[in-house]
CSV table of C-alpha atoms in Angstrom, one decimal:
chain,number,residue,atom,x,y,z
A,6,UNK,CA,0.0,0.0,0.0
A,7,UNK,CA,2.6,2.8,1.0
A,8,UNK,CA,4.2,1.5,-2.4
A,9,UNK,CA,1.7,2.7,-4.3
A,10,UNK,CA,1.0,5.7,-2.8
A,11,UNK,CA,4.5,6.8,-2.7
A,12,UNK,CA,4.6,6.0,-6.6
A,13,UNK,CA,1.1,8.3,-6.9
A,14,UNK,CA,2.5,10.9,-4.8
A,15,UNK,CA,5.5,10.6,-7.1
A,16,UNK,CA,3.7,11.3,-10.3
A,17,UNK,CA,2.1,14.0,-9.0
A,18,UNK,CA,4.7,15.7,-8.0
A,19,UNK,CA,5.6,15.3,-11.9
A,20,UNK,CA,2.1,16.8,-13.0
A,21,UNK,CA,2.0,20.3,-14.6
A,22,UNK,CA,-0.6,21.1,-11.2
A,23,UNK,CA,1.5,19.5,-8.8
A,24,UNK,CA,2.7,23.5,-8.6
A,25,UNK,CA,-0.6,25.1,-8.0
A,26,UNK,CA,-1.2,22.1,-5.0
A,27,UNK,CA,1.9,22.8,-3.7
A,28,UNK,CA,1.1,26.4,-3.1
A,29,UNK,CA,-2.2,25.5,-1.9
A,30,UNK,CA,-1.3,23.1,0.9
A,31,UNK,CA,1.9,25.7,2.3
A,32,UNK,CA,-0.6,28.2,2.2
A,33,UNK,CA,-3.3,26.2,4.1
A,34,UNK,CA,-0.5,24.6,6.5
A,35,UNK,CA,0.5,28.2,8.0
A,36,UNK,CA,-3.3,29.1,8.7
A,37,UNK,CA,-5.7,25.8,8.9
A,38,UNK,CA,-4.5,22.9,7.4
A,39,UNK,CA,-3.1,19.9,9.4
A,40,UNK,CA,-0.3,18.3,7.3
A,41,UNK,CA,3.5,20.0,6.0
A,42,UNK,CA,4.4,20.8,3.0
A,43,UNK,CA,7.2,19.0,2.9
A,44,UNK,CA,4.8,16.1,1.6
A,45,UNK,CA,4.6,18.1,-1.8
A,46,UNK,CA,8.0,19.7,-1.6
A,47,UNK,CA,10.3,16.5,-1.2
A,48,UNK,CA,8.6,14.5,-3.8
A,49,UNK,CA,8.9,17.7,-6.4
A,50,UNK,CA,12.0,18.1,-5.9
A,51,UNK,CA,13.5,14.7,-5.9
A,52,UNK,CA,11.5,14.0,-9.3
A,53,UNK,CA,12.9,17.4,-10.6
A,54,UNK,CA,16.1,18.3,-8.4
A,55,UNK,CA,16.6,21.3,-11.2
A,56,UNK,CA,13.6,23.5,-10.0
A,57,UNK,CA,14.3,22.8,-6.3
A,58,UNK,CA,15.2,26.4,-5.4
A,59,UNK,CA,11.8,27.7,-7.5
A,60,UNK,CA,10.0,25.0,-5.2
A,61,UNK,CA,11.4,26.5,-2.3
A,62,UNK,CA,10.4,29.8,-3.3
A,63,UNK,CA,6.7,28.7,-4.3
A,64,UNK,CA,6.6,27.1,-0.7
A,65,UNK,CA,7.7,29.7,0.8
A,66,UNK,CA,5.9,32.8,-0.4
A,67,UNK,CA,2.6,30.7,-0.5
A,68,UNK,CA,3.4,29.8,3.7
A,69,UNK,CA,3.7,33.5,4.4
A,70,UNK,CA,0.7,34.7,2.5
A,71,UNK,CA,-1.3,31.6,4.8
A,72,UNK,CA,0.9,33.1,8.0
A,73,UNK,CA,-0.8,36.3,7.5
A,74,UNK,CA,-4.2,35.0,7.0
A,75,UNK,CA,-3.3,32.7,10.1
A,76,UNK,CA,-2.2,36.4,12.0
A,77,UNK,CA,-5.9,37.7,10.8
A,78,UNK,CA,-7.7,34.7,12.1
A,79,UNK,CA,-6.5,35.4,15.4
A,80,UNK,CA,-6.2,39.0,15.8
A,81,UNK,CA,-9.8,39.4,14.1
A,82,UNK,CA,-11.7,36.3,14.1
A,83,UNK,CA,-10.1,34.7,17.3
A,84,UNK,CA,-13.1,33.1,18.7
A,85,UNK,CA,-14.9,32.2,15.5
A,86,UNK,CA,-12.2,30.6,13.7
A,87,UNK,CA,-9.6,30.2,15.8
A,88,UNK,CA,-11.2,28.4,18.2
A,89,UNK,CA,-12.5,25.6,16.2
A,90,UNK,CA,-8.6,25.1,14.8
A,91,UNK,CA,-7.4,25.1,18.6
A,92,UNK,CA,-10.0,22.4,20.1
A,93,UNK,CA,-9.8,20.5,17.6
A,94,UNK,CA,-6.0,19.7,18.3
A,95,UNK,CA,-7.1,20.1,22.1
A,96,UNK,CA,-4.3,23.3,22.4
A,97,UNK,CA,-6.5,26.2,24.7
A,98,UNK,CA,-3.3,25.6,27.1
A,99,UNK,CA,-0.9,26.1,24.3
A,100,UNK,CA,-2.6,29.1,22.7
A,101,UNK,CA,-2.4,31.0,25.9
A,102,UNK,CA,1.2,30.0,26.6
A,103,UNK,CA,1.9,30.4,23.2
A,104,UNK,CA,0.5,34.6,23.6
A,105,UNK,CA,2.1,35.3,26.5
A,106,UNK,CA,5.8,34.1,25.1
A,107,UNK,CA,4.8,36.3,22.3
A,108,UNK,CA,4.6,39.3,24.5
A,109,UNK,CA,7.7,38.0,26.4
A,110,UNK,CA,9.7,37.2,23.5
A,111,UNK,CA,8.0,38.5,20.2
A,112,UNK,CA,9.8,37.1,16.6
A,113,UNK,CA,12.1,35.0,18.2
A,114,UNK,CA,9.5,32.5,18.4
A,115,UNK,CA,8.3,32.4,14.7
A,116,UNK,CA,11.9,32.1,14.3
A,117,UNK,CA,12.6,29.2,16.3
A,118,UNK,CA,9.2,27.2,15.9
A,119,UNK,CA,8.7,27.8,12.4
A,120,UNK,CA,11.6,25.7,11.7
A,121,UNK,CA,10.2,22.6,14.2
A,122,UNK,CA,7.6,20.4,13.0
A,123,UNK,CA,4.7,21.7,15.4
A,124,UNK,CA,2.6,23.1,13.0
A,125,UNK,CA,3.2,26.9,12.4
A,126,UNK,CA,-0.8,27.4,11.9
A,127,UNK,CA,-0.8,27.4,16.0
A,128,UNK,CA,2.4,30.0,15.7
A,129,UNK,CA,0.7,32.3,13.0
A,130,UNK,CA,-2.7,32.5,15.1
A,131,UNK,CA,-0.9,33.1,18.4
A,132,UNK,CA,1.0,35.7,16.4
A,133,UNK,CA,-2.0,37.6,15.7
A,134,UNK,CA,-4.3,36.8,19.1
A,135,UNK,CA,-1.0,38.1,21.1
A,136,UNK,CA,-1.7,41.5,18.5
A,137,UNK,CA,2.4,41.1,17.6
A,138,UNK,CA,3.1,43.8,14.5
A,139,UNK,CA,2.6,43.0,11.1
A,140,UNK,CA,5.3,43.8,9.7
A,141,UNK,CA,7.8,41.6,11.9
A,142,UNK,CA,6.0,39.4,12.1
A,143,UNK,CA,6.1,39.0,7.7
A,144,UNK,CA,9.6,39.5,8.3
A,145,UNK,CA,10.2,36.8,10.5
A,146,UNK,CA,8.2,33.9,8.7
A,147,UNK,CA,9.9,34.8,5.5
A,148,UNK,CA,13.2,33.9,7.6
A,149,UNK,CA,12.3,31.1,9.0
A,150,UNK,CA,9.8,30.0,6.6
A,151,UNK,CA,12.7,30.6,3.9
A,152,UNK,CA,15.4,29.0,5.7
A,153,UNK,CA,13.1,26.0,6.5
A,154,UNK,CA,12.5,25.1,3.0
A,155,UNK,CA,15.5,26.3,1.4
A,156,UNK,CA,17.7,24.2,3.4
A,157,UNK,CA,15.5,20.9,2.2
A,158,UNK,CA,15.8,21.8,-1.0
A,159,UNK,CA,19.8,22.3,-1.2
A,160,UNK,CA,19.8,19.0,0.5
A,161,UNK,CA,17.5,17.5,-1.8
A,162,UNK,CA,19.4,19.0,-4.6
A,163,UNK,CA,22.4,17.6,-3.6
A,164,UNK,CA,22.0,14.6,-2.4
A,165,UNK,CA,19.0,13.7,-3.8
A,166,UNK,CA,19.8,10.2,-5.6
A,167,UNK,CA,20.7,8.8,-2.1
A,168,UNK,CA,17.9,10.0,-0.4
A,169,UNK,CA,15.1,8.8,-2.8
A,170,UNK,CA,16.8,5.5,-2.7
A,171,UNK,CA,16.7,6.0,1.1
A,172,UNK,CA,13.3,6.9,0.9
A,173,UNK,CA,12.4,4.0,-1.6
A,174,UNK,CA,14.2,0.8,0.3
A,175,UNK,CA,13.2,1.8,2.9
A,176,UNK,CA,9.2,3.5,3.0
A,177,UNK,CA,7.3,1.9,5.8
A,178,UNK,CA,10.5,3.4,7.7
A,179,UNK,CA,10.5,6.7,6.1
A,180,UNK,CA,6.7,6.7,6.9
A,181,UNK,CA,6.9,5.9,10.1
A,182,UNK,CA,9.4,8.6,10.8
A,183,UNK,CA,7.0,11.4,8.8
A,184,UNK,CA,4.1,9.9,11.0
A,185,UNK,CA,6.3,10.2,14.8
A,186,UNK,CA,7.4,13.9,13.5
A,187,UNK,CA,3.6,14.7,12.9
A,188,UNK,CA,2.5,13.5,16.2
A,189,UNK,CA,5.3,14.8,18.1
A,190,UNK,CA,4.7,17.9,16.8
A,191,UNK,CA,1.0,18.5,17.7
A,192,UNK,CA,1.9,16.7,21.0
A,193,UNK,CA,4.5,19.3,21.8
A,194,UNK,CA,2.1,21.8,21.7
A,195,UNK,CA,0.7,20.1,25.0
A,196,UNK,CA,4.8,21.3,26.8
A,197,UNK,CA,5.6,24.7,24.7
């Protein structure tokens, strides 16, 4: 089974849309969406290792135009949208922590957690309920939104025959791994 869906999400990470969903799930990941990504990005870029810094790019601006609409839903729409998000992934605890490190600390924790795999919806709407500026804030996911998927693809690009056999003798592994980072990641929203 993950054979086959490894070789699907393969070929469409070949397709002439595979671009357009690429955009569409970084952009969803920063404000709503559940899953990274990295589960367009790595496949795109190991089945064309040439485009791998345009990739990066794509990714990136499309996960800081979804940080800001993350930052409106809670500065403006805390309650009606936020809220949903939050107890779904049972994170009222982490939302408040979450504001008052913003107050404490500001940027530095974009910078930090939007390089972790906890998903950076929670940091983008604790951004905006904690009422942190605008225009840091942009600055600071472009940075660590930038680094985050810049760095995979210079890997990627460089050692990218290695790591798709990696990837390919060894899925259920590689899986398993994505699956732990996942979980760990909206787990650790429990301790932040």
């Amino acid at each position: 089974m993950l054979d086959r869906l490894y070789a699907r999400i393969i070929a469409l990470a070949a397709s002439p849309h595979a671009v357009i969903w690429l955009a569409i799930i970084a952009f969803a990941e920063a404000s709503f969406f559940p899953l990274p990504p990295d589960i367009m990005l790595i496949p795109m870029v190991l089945a064309r290792r040439d485009r791998a810094f345009r990739l990066a790019a794509i990714c990136t601006t499309a996960s800081v135009c979804g940080a800001v609409l993350g930052w409106v839903i809670g500065a403006f729409l805390l309650e009606y949208a936020a809220m949903p998000i939050v107890r779904l992934y049972h994170a009222e605890h982490t939302l408040l922590s979450l504001q008052e490190r913003f107050r404490e600390w500001g940027i530095w924790i974009i910078l930090i957690k939007g390089l972790t795999p906890i998903p950076f919806k929670f940091v983008t709407i604790a951004s905006g309920a904690a009422h942190l500026s605008l225009l840091p804030f942009l600055a600071a996911c472009v940075i660590t939104r930038g680094v985050r998927f810049f760095l995979l693809a210079v890997l990627l690009r460089r050692f990218g025959a290695p790591i798709q056999n990696f990837i390919e003798n060894r899925l259920p592994v590689v899986a398993a791994m994505f699956a732990v980072a996942l979980v760990g990641g909206i787990l650790a929203l429990k301790y932040i």
